[in-house]
Amino acid sequence: VKSRTFPVRKMATRETTPLRAGERMMAAVNLKYGNCLSDDVLRIQEHPKPTPPGSNSDEILVEVHACASNPVDYKLAAGSHPELGRKFPAVIGMDISGVVVAKGGKCSSRLNVGDPVMGDIFTKGAFAEFTKVSEKHLVRKPDNLSFVEAAALPLAGLTSYQSLKLGNVKRGSKVLILGGSGGTGTLAVQFAKCMGAFVATTSSNEELMKSLGADKVINYREPGQIWWDVLAGQKYDCIYDCVGGVEAYNNASKVLKSGGNFVTIVGDSPGRKFGYLPMVGVVLGVIWRKLKAPFNGVKYDWALCKSSATKDMQQIANWAATGEIKPILDPNSPYPFVQQGLHDLMQQQMSQRSKGKLVMQIKSEE
């Protein structure tokens, strides 16, 4: 998918001018809980720059070139995840690509000033000109990827790769990926093929899925194409659920072999709001299904991404470097780092109709 390039304000002195306490930068800042399409809730404005890491720090200061959006961004802004906590004003975003500006004294020699990097920085704030994060969240960006492409990989990539590992996917496994066209699904199809699996997936975009290596595509928009009927009795090893809904788990045993793995990143109610009490319900539900697993023959896991898993991120980078995987960008990516661009990106993210990752370009690639 071809990306558009927008003129972005250049900052020629960044590479040579060290940051000092009290300096400012531009960032997309969440000011209060609410609808992130409102400028009163989320807007690009001046924000304190992170200071360089000190001699006792394992952090790296990154000049951000591109960042990617994920559904959790607007959910956090809406207050749907109070269990994660948020102090205002808060810079949004988790996925970055950029260049190392400075490193702390306790960092290893793995990354150095001037290196291009990418990573999932969790809640450190990606939509900004600079960010600071522990080095374990970062790996070197493959040379064959642009910064825009690299920003599309971290969170979705880590989520899918770790979920497939949780599902014990290996060479010769049969895997069903529910929701192959989404940000996590497109990468999961590619990862599963890299891991040597036979891959079936649900998607209305058969051409894209085949181009990514899917062996079987179930087009849910066509009559009679219900995955648990189409694949009934075929003894799959793993179902990776990127869609959600209670019917997915309820019908999994029709497709999975005895002892097969059902791994979800969404759960029973994809549209639910999170909070402390709902999260307790989710945890109890997971425990209950795990207790029932020996009796119904289907293992159940709710996958949570570990953003600091450096080895996992490096494996993804290695696959990208060899061309075995490729990030899929939405046709409208990259978005410009201006208020209207931020609004358009979030509106597209909230529509749940993206055809790839939504990426914002912070600095032009020269």
Coordinates of N, CA and C in Angstrom, one line a residue, residues 226-229 231-236 239 247-257 298:
I226 N -19.6 -19.7 7.6 CA -19.4 -19.6 9.0 C -18.3 -20.5 9.4
W227 N -17.3 -19.9 10.1 CA -16.0 -20.7 10.2 C -16.2 -22.0 11.0
W228 N -17.1 -22.0 12.0 CA -17.2 -23.2 12.8 C -17.9 -24.3 12.0
D229 N -18.7 -23.9 11.0 CA -19.3 -24.9 10.1 C -18.3 -25.4 9.0
L231 N -15.1 -25.4 9.0 CA -13.9 -26.1 9.5 C -14.2 -27.2 10.5
A232 N -15.5 -27.5 10.7 CA -15.9 -28.4 11.7 C -15.2 -29.8 11.5
G233 N -14.7 -30.3 12.7 CA -14.0 -31.6 12.7 C -12.6 -31.6 12.1
Q234 N -12.0 -30.5 11.7 CA -10.7 -30.5 11.1 C -9.5 -30.4 12.1
K235 N -9.8 -30.4 13.3 CA -8.8 -30.6 14.4 C -7.6 -29.6 14.3
Y236 N -8.0 -28.3 14.4 CA -7.0 -27.3 14.4 C -6.3 -27.3 15.7
I239 N -6.7 -21.5 17.8 CA -7.6 -20.4 17.2 C -7.1 -19.1 17.9
E247 N -19.6 -16.2 21.1 CA -19.9 -17.3 20.2 C -18.6 -17.9 19.7
A248 N -17.5 -17.1 19.6 CA -16.3 -17.6 19.1 C -15.8 -18.8 20.0
Y249 N -15.7 -18.5 21.3 CA -15.3 -19.6 22.3 C -16.3 -20.7 22.3
N250 N -17.5 -20.4 22.3 CA -18.6 -21.4 22.4 C -18.5 -22.4 21.3
N251 N -18.0 -22.0 20.1 CA -18.0 -22.9 18.9 C -16.6 -23.4 18.6
A252 N -15.6 -23.0 19.5 CA -14.2 -23.4 19.2 C -14.0 -24.9 19.2
S253 N -14.7 -25.6 20.1 CA -14.4 -27.0 20.2 C -14.8 -27.8 19.0
K254 N -15.7 -27.2 18.1 CA -16.1 -27.8 16.8 C -14.9 -27.9 15.9
V255 N -13.9 -27.0 16.0 CA -12.8 -26.9 15.1 C -11.5 -27.4 15.7
L256 N -11.3 -27.1 17.0 CA -10.0 -27.5 17.6 C -9.9 -29.0 17.9
K257 N -8.7 -29.5 17.9 CA -8.5 -30.8 18.3 C -8.6 -30.9 19.9
V298 N -10.7 -27.9 25.5 CA -10.2 -26.7 24.9 C -9.5 -25.8 25.9

